PDB file of C-alpha atoms in Angstrom:
ATOM      1  CA  MET A 744     116.796 113.056  92.917  1.00 88.00           C
ATOM      2  CA  LYS A 745     113.161 113.012  91.762  1.00 92.00           C
ATOM      3  CA  ARG A 746     113.289 109.271  91.140  1.00 95.00           C
ATOM      4  CA  PHE A 747     114.645 108.745  94.619  1.00 95.00           C
ATOM      5  CA  LEU A 748     112.016 110.728  96.186  1.00 96.00           C
ATOM      6  CA  SER A 749     109.353 109.022  94.363  1.00 95.00           C
ATOM      7  CA  GLN A 750     110.691 105.567  95.406  1.00 95.00           C
ATOM      8  CA  VAL A 751     110.855 106.704  98.934  1.00 96.00           C
ATOM      9  CA  TYR A 752     107.256 108.140  98.894  1.00 94.00           C
ATOM     10  CA  ASN A 753     105.729 105.060  97.351  1.00 95.00           C
ATOM     11  CA  LYS A 754     107.753 102.685  99.629  1.00 95.00           C
ATOM     12  CA  ILE A 755     106.058 104.567 102.620  1.00 94.00           C
ATOM     13  CA  SER A 756     102.740 104.617 100.948  1.00 92.00           C
ATOM     14  CA  LYS A 757     102.630 100.987 100.375  1.00 92.00           C
ATOM     15  CA  GLU A 758     103.842 100.307 104.001  1.00 91.00           C
ATOM     16  CA  LEU A 759     101.047 102.390 105.482  1.00 87.00           C
ATOM     17  CA  PHE A 760      98.205 102.208 102.904  1.00 82.00           C
ATOM     18  CA  GLY A 761      98.875  98.880 101.261  1.00 82.00           C
ATOM     19  CA  ALA A 762      99.249 100.500  97.821  1.00 82.00           C
ATOM     20  CA  GLY A 763     101.417 103.075  96.054  1.00 82.00           C
ATOM     21  CA  THR A 764     100.191 106.216  94.347  1.00 87.00           C
ATOM     22  CA  THR A 765      98.302 106.576  91.060  1.00 89.00           C
ATOM     23  CA  LEU A 766     100.034 109.815  90.310  1.00 94.00           C
ATOM     24  CA  LEU A 767     103.169 111.360  91.662  1.00 95.00           C
ATOM     25  CA  LYS A 768     104.828 114.514  90.654  1.00 97.00           C
ATOM     26  CA  VAL A 769     107.962 115.952  92.268  1.00 97.00           C
ATOM     27  CA  THR A 770     109.121 119.477  92.132  1.00 97.00           C
ATOM     28  CA  ILE A 771     112.180 121.151  93.535  1.00 95.00           C
ATOM     29  CA  ASP A 772     112.382 124.813  94.141  1.00 94.00           C
ATOM     30  CA  GLN A 773     115.332 126.168  96.064  1.00 91.00           C
ATOM     31  CA  ASN A 774     114.926 124.658  99.502  1.00 94.00           C
ATOM     32  CA  VAL A 775     111.310 123.326  99.105  1.00 97.00           C
ATOM     33  CA  ILE A 776     110.558 119.871  97.705  1.00 97.00           C
ATOM     34  CA  THR A 777     106.856 119.310  96.683  1.00 98.00           C
ATOM     35  CA  LEU A 778     105.427 115.902  96.181  1.00 97.00           C
ATOM     36  CA  HIS A 779     101.872 115.964  94.547  1.00 97.00           C
ATOM     37  CA  ALA A 780     100.228 112.630  94.810  1.00 95.00           C
ATOM     38  CA  LYS A 781      96.994 110.821  94.083  1.00 93.00           C
ATOM     39  CA  HIS A 782      96.264 107.779  96.228  1.00 85.00           C
ATOM     40  CA  PRO A 783      93.947 105.001  95.365  1.00 78.00           C
ATOM     41  CA  ARG A 784      90.712 104.709  97.376  1.00 71.00           C
ATOM     42  CA  ALA A 785      91.061 101.730 100.039  1.00 66.00           C
ATOM     43  CA  SER A 786      87.917  99.855 100.413  1.00 57.00           C
ATOM     44  CA  ARG A 787      88.080  99.819 104.158  1.00 66.00           C
ATOM     45  CA  SER A 788      88.609 103.697 104.029  1.00 66.00           C
ATOM     46  CA  ALA A 789      85.351 103.963 102.023  1.00 65.00           C
ATOM     47  CA  ALA A 790      83.403 101.765 104.351  1.00 66.00           C
ATOM     48  CA  LEU A 791      84.547 103.952 107.365  1.00 68.00           C
ATOM     49  CA  GLU A 792      83.577 107.080 105.458  1.00 65.00           C
ATOM     50  CA  GLY A 793      80.059 105.762 104.914  1.00 66.00           C
ATOM     51  CA  GLU A 794      79.537 104.467 108.493  1.00 70.00           C
ATOM     52  CA  VAL A 795      81.689 106.693 110.723  1.00 66.00           C
ATOM     53  CA  PRO A 796      83.053 109.587 108.861  1.00 72.00           C
ATOM     54  CA  SER A 797      84.460 111.314 111.918  1.00 77.00           C
ATOM     55  CA  LEU A 798      86.648 108.149 112.721  1.00 78.00           C
ATOM     56  CA  LYS A 799      87.698 107.975 109.028  1.00 75.00           C
ATOM     57  CA  GLN A 800      88.881 111.785 109.420  1.00 80.00           C
ATOM     58  CA  GLU A 801      90.731 110.913 112.579  1.00 83.00           C
ATOM     59  CA  VAL A 802      92.450 107.893 111.045  1.00 82.00           C
ATOM     60  CA  ASP A 803      93.502 109.858 108.005  1.00 82.00           C
ATOM     61  CA  PHE A 804      94.906 112.661 110.256  1.00 87.00           C
ATOM     62  CA  HIS A 805      96.958 110.236 112.189  1.00 89.00           C
ATOM     63  CA  LEU A 806      98.161 108.361 109.138  1.00 88.00           C
ATOM     64  CA  SER A 807      99.326 111.553 107.716  1.00 90.00           C
ATOM     65  CA  LEU A 808     101.347 112.424 110.853  1.00 94.00           C
ATOM     66  CA  LEU A 809     102.847 108.850 110.784  1.00 95.00           C
ATOM     67  CA  PHE A 810     103.658 109.402 106.967  1.00 94.00           C
ATOM     68  CA  LYS A 811     105.514 112.569 107.761  1.00 96.00           C
ATOM     69  CA  LYS A 812     107.341 110.978 110.661  1.00 96.00           C
ATOM     70  CA  LYS A 813     108.436 107.966 108.488  1.00 96.00           C
ATOM     71  CA  LEU A 814     109.466 110.224 105.439  1.00 97.00           C
ATOM     72  CA  LYS A 815     111.555 112.236 107.672  1.00 96.00           C
ATOM     73  CA  GLU A 816     113.255 109.335 109.349  1.00 95.00           C
ATOM     74  CA  HIS A 817     113.998 107.792 106.042  1.00 95.00           C
ATOM     75  CA  LEU A 818     115.409 110.974 104.290  1.00 95.00           C
ATOM     76  CA  GLU A 819     117.586 111.578 107.338  1.00 91.00           C
ATOM     77  CA  VAL A 820     119.098 108.254 107.174  1.00 92.00           C
ATOM     78  CA  ASP A 821     119.514 108.248 103.367  1.00 93.00           C
ATOM     79  CA  THR A 822     120.653 111.733 102.716  1.00 92.00           C
ATOM     80  CA  ASN A 823     122.635 114.465 104.654  1.00 87.00           C
ATOM     81  CA  TRP A 824     119.834 116.908 104.434  1.00 90.00           C
ATOM     82  CA  ASN A 825     118.797 119.122 107.393  1.00 92.00           C
ATOM     83  CA  ILE A 826     115.178 118.983 107.219  1.00 95.00           C
ATOM     84  CA  GLU A 827     113.558 121.998 108.890  1.00 95.00           C
ATOM     85  CA  ALA A 828     109.885 120.759 108.304  1.00 96.00           C
ATOM     86  CA  ILE A 829     107.672 118.480 106.555  1.00 97.00           C
ATOM     87  CA  LEU A 830     104.234 119.761 105.785  1.00 97.00           C
ATOM     88  CA  ARG A 831     101.467 117.555 104.487  1.00 95.00           C
ATOM     89  CA  ASP A 832      97.789 118.059 103.481  1.00 93.00           C
ATOM     90  CA  TYR A 833      95.556 115.302 102.445  1.00 87.00           C
ATOM     91  CA  ASP A 834      91.992 115.633 100.980  1.00 85.00           C
ATOM     92  CA  SER A 835      90.145 112.356 101.407  1.00 78.00           C
ATOM     93  CA  PHE A 836      87.396 113.305  98.905  1.00 80.00           C
ATOM     94  CA  THR A 837      89.807 113.620  95.995  1.00 88.00           C
ATOM     95  CA  GLN A 838      92.496 111.415  97.372  1.00 86.00           C
ATOM     96  CA  LEU A 839      95.019 114.174  96.695  1.00 92.00           C
ATOM     97  CA  ALA A 840      98.129 114.788  98.994  1.00 92.00           C
ATOM     98  CA  PHE A 841     100.634 117.412  98.727  1.00 96.00           C
ATOM     99  CA  THR A 842     103.800 117.049 100.785  1.00 97.00           C
ATOM    100  CA  ASN A 843     106.345 119.765 101.266  1.00 98.00           C
ATOM    101  CA  ILE A 844     109.910 119.026 102.557  1.00 97.00           C
ATOM    102  CA  VAL A 845     111.417 122.267 103.633  1.00 97.00           C
ATOM    103  CA  LEU A 846     115.171 121.995 103.900  1.00 95.00           C
ATOM    104  CA  ASP A 847     117.397 124.171 106.009  1.00 91.00           C
ATOM    105  CA  LYS A 848     119.065 126.873 103.848  1.00 80.00           C
ATOM    106  CA  ASN A 849     122.429 126.105 105.447  1.00 68.00           C
TER     107      ASN A 849
END
């Protein structure tokens, strides 16, 4: 299961960001799956951060929303899970992301 989740996460990461993760840990605790990832810094991202920090922050926000949408779609197709929510937080300074997949207890 952890390997499957890692593969899905990296596939979406490569699709959206052009690269997989440099670190990815998956933990499963009852109905919550947590993915702890470190992403490589993209050169275009660093350029935006230096020139227009507010635009970079907005782009990061929207990419995170798109990431959650694609992750949910992929998991719903490949599993029979009832996903209650996907919560994701990304810190552009450290390039760390935490994604929580909350499964319906039923």
